[in-house]
Amino acid sequence: MRALDFNNKWVLVTGASSGLGYEMAQQLAHQHHANLIIAARRADKLHQLKADLEHDANVQVKVIVADLSVPEDVERLISGCLNGQELYAAVLNAGITHFGPHAELSQHAFELLVQTNVISVVRLTGELVKHFEQTRSEGGIMIVSSMAGIFPVPYQAAYSGTKSFLIGFANALAHEIQSRVLSLTIFAPGGIVTEMTATEQFNDLQSWLMPVRQAAKEGIYALKTRKFNYVPGAINRVGNVFMKLLPKKMIISILAKTYQRSLSKVNKKGKIQ
Ligand SMILES: NC(=O)c1ccc[n+]([C@@H]2O[C@H](COP(=O)([O-])OP(=O)(O)OC[C@H]3O[C@@H](n4cnc5c(N)ncnc54)[C@H](OP(=O)(O)O)[C@@H]3O)[C@@H](O)[C@H]2O)c1
């Protein structure tokens, strides 16, 4: 399969109002001259991004304000992507976490996490794959998972579960795709400096985090060159291989201690002790 060329093509980026999605939208527009469909809940941020990119990068941008934990919004997003322009690629990036003891995650919050991180992604992927197969058009879909889906992270147990689901789902689905011009990429970053990690619970872990620009650049590279599973950052890639050689229980126990230490510095009122 030849590499994707985003020039003047339409690319969907979910979760484009901040963090990795925002940065990928910037780089896709400025460096690859892609037209963008940008989606998230915060309309003001999306409209500001549209204005900036249309002015500074001279690309077309379509805004779809959607809450991906709401099934009707997911359907509206699908129809907005498949009607009105020819979709070339999709970055399914929107996601949320819960960092803290699992016992503190309410059932309602857990269901929102699963709706956002899993159910919307499965629905979007399924419909987009169907579309690309039916139209026999060239394209690429990238699902943003996490290293937490490869090595489960205690105190982000539900989040790790959702990201692990995505890796299993996408690795299996990729082998069902018949089209020879459609690729499915699974992107699994380690920690990144974004709003997700901007809370004080992550204070102790800041040195582990990758700059968002680098993560976005490597994500676009993975999508463009049609990588299958891709972990950004040389250290993360080496760690990923090395950690798989060690007993899983030992690795998870080290992660548990590290995350617990970072959490313990924040008291129940959310103040640093
Ligand atoms: N930061 C990390 O350390 C890290 C590491 C590995 C993987 N990841 C993954 O990278 C992806 C992006 O995260 P980030 O770090 O960039 O976090 P972020 O800055 O918090 O961005 C998350 C994005 O998802 C959108 N989003 C959240 N809930 C949504 C909903 N219900 N409907 C629609 N959009 C929603 C947010 O927009 P609105 O709030 O405007 O809706 C925002 O644009 C996530 O899938 C995350 O799991 C992050």
CSV table of C-alpha atoms in Angstrom, one decimal, residues 47-212:
chain,number,residue,atom,x,y,z
A,47,HIS,CA,-14.7,27.4,16.0
A,48,GLN,CA,-11.5,29.2,17.1
A,49,LEU,CA,-9.4,26.4,15.6
A,50,LYS,CA,-11.4,26.5,12.4
A,51,ALA,CA,-10.9,30.3,12.1
A,52,ASP,CA,-7.2,30.0,12.8
A,53,LEU,CA,-6.6,27.1,10.4
A,54,GLU,CA,-8.7,28.6,7.6
A,55,HIS,CA,-6.8,31.9,7.9
A,56,ASP,CA,-3.2,30.7,8.6
A,57,ALA,CA,-3.1,27.4,6.8
A,58,ASN,CA,-5.5,28.2,4.0
A,59,VAL,CA,-7.4,24.9,4.3
A,60,GLN,CA,-11.1,24.1,4.7
A,61,VAL,CA,-12.4,23.2,8.1
A,62,LYS,CA,-15.8,21.7,9.0
A,63,VAL,CA,-16.9,21.8,12.7
A,64,ILE,CA,-19.1,19.1,14.2
A,65,VAL,CA,-19.9,19.7,17.8
A,66,ALA,CA,-20.7,16.3,19.3
A,67,ASP,CA,-20.6,14.5,22.6
A,68,LEU,CA,-19.3,11.1,21.8
A,69,SER,CA,-20.8,9.6,24.9
A,70,VAL,CA,-24.2,10.2,23.3
A,71,PRO,CA,-25.2,7.7,20.6
A,72,GLU,CA,-27.3,10.2,18.6
A,73,ASP,CA,-24.3,12.6,18.4
A,74,VAL,CA,-22.1,9.7,17.2
A,75,GLU,CA,-24.6,9.0,14.4
A,76,ARG,CA,-24.7,12.7,13.5
A,77,LEU,CA,-20.9,12.8,13.3
A,78,ILE,CA,-20.8,9.7,11.0
A,79,SER,CA,-23.4,11.3,8.7
A,80,GLY,CA,-21.5,14.6,8.7
A,81,CYS,CA,-18.3,12.9,7.8
A,82,LEU,CA,-19.8,10.8,5.0
A,83,ASN,CA,-21.9,13.5,3.4
A,84,GLY,CA,-20.8,16.8,1.8
A,85,GLN,CA,-17.2,15.9,1.2
A,86,GLU,CA,-15.1,12.8,0.4
A,87,LEU,CA,-13.5,11.5,3.6
A,88,TYR,CA,-9.9,10.3,3.1
A,89,ALA,CA,-8.7,9.6,6.7
A,90,ALA,CA,-9.9,9.6,10.3
A,91,VAL,CA,-8.1,10.0,13.6
A,92,LEU,CA,-10.3,8.6,16.3
A,93,ASN,CA,-8.6,10.4,19.2
A,94,ALA,CA,-11.2,11.7,21.6
A,95,GLY,CA,-10.9,10.0,25.0
A,96,ILE,CA,-11.2,10.6,28.8
A,97,THR,CA,-9.6,9.0,31.9
A,98,HIS,CA,-10.3,8.5,35.5
A,99,PHE,CA,-7.1,8.7,37.6
A,100,GLY,CA,-7.7,7.5,41.1
A,101,PRO,CA,-8.9,4.4,42.9
A,102,HIS,CA,-11.4,2.5,40.9
A,103,ALA,CA,-13.7,2.4,44.0
A,104,GLU,CA,-14.1,6.2,43.6
A,105,LEU,CA,-15.4,5.9,40.0
A,106,SER,CA,-19.2,6.0,40.0
A,107,GLN,CA,-21.1,3.6,37.8
A,108,HIS,CA,-22.4,6.6,35.8
A,109,ALA,CA,-18.9,7.9,35.2
A,110,PHE,CA,-17.7,4.5,34.3
A,111,GLU,CA,-20.4,4.2,31.7
A,112,LEU,CA,-19.5,7.6,30.2
A,113,LEU,CA,-15.9,6.4,30.0
A,114,VAL,CA,-16.9,3.3,28.1
A,115,GLN,CA,-19.3,5.2,25.8
A,116,THR,CA,-16.6,7.7,24.9
A,117,ASN,CA,-13.5,5.6,24.7
A,118,VAL,CA,-15.0,2.4,23.4
A,119,ILE,CA,-18.6,2.4,22.1
A,120,SER,CA,-18.3,5.5,20.0
A,121,VAL,CA,-14.9,4.3,18.6
A,122,VAL,CA,-16.3,0.9,17.6
A,123,ARG,CA,-19.4,2.5,16.0
A,124,LEU,CA,-17.3,5.1,14.1
A,125,THR,CA,-14.7,2.5,13.0
A,126,GLY,CA,-17.3,0.1,11.8
A,127,GLU,CA,-19.2,2.6,9.8
A,128,LEU,CA,-16.0,4.2,8.3
A,129,VAL,CA,-14.6,0.8,7.3
A,130,LYS,CA,-17.9,-0.1,5.7
A,131,HIS,CA,-17.9,3.2,3.8
A,132,PHE,CA,-14.3,2.8,2.5
A,133,GLU,CA,-14.9,-0.8,1.5
A,134,GLN,CA,-18.1,0.0,-0.4
A,135,THR,CA,-16.7,3.0,-2.2
A,136,ARG,CA,-13.3,1.3,-2.8
A,137,SER,CA,-11.7,4.6,-2.0
A,138,GLU,CA,-8.2,5.0,-0.7
A,139,GLY,CA,-7.8,6.0,3.0
A,140,GLY,CA,-6.7,5.4,6.5
A,141,ILE,CA,-8.2,5.1,10.0
A,142,MET,CA,-6.2,5.6,13.1
A,143,ILE,CA,-7.5,4.6,16.6
A,144,VAL,CA,-5.7,6.3,19.5
A,145,SER,CA,-5.2,3.8,22.2
A,146,SER,CA,-2.5,4.1,24.9
A,147,MET,CA,0.5,2.2,26.4
A,148,ALA,CA,-1.9,1.8,29.3
A,149,GLY,CA,-3.8,-0.6,27.0
A,150,ILE,CA,-0.6,-2.7,26.7
A,151,PHE,CA,0.5,-2.6,30.3
A,152,PRO,CA,-2.5,-2.0,32.6
A,153,VAL,CA,-2.0,0.9,34.9
A,154,PRO,CA,-3.4,0.7,38.4
A,155,TYR,CA,-5.4,3.7,39.5
A,156,GLN,CA,-6.4,4.0,35.9
A,157,ALA,CA,-7.9,0.6,35.8
A,158,ALA,CA,-11.1,1.4,33.8
A,159,TYR,CA,-9.2,3.6,31.4
A,160,SER,CA,-6.6,0.9,30.8
A,161,GLY,CA,-9.4,-1.6,30.1
A,162,THR,CA,-10.9,0.7,27.5
A,163,LYS,CA,-7.6,1.2,25.8
A,164,SER,CA,-6.8,-2.5,25.9
A,165,PHE,CA,-10.2,-3.2,24.3
A,166,LEU,CA,-9.3,-0.9,21.4
A,167,ILE,CA,-6.0,-2.7,20.8
A,168,GLY,CA,-7.7,-6.1,20.7
A,169,PHE,CA,-10.6,-4.8,18.6
A,170,ALA,CA,-8.5,-3.0,16.0
A,171,ASN,CA,-5.9,-5.7,15.7
A,172,ALA,CA,-8.6,-8.3,15.0
A,173,LEU,CA,-10.7,-6.0,12.7
A,174,ALA,CA,-7.7,-5.1,10.6
A,175,HIS,CA,-7.6,-8.6,9.4
A,176,GLU,CA,-11.2,-8.6,8.3
A,177,ILE,CA,-10.7,-5.6,6.0
A,178,GLN,CA,-10.8,-6.7,2.3
A,179,SER,CA,-9.8,-3.4,0.7
A,180,ARG,CA,-6.2,-3.1,-0.4
A,181,VAL,CA,-6.2,0.6,-0.2
A,182,LEU,CA,-7.6,1.1,3.4
A,183,SER,CA,-5.3,0.8,6.4
A,184,LEU,CA,-6.2,0.6,10.1
A,185,THR,CA,-3.5,2.0,12.5
A,186,ILE,CA,-3.4,1.5,16.2
A,187,PHE,CA,-1.5,4.4,17.9
A,188,ALA,CA,-0.5,3.7,21.5
A,189,PRO,CA,1.4,6.6,23.2
A,190,GLY,CA,2.8,6.7,26.7
A,191,GLY,CA,2.2,9.8,28.8
A,192,ILE,CA,1.8,13.1,26.9
A,193,VAL,CA,1.7,16.7,28.2
A,194,THR,CA,-2.0,17.6,27.6
A,195,GLU,CA,-5.1,18.6,29.5
A,196,MET,CA,-5.5,15.0,30.5
A,197,THR,CA,-2.3,15.0,32.5
A,198,ALA,CA,-2.5,18.6,33.6
A,199,THR,CA,-4.1,17.7,37.0
A,200,GLU,CA,-2.1,17.7,40.2
A,201,GLN,CA,-2.5,13.9,40.5
A,202,PHE,CA,0.0,13.6,37.6
A,203,ASN,CA,2.5,16.1,39.2
A,204,ASP,CA,5.0,13.3,40.1
A,205,LEU,CA,4.8,11.8,36.6
A,206,GLN,CA,5.6,14.9,34.6
A,207,SER,CA,9.1,13.8,33.7
A,208,TRP,CA,7.6,10.7,31.9
A,209,LEU,CA,5.5,12.8,29.6
A,210,MET,CA,6.2,13.4,25.9
A,211,PRO,CA,5.7,16.9,24.4
A,212,VAL,CA,2.4,16.9,22.6
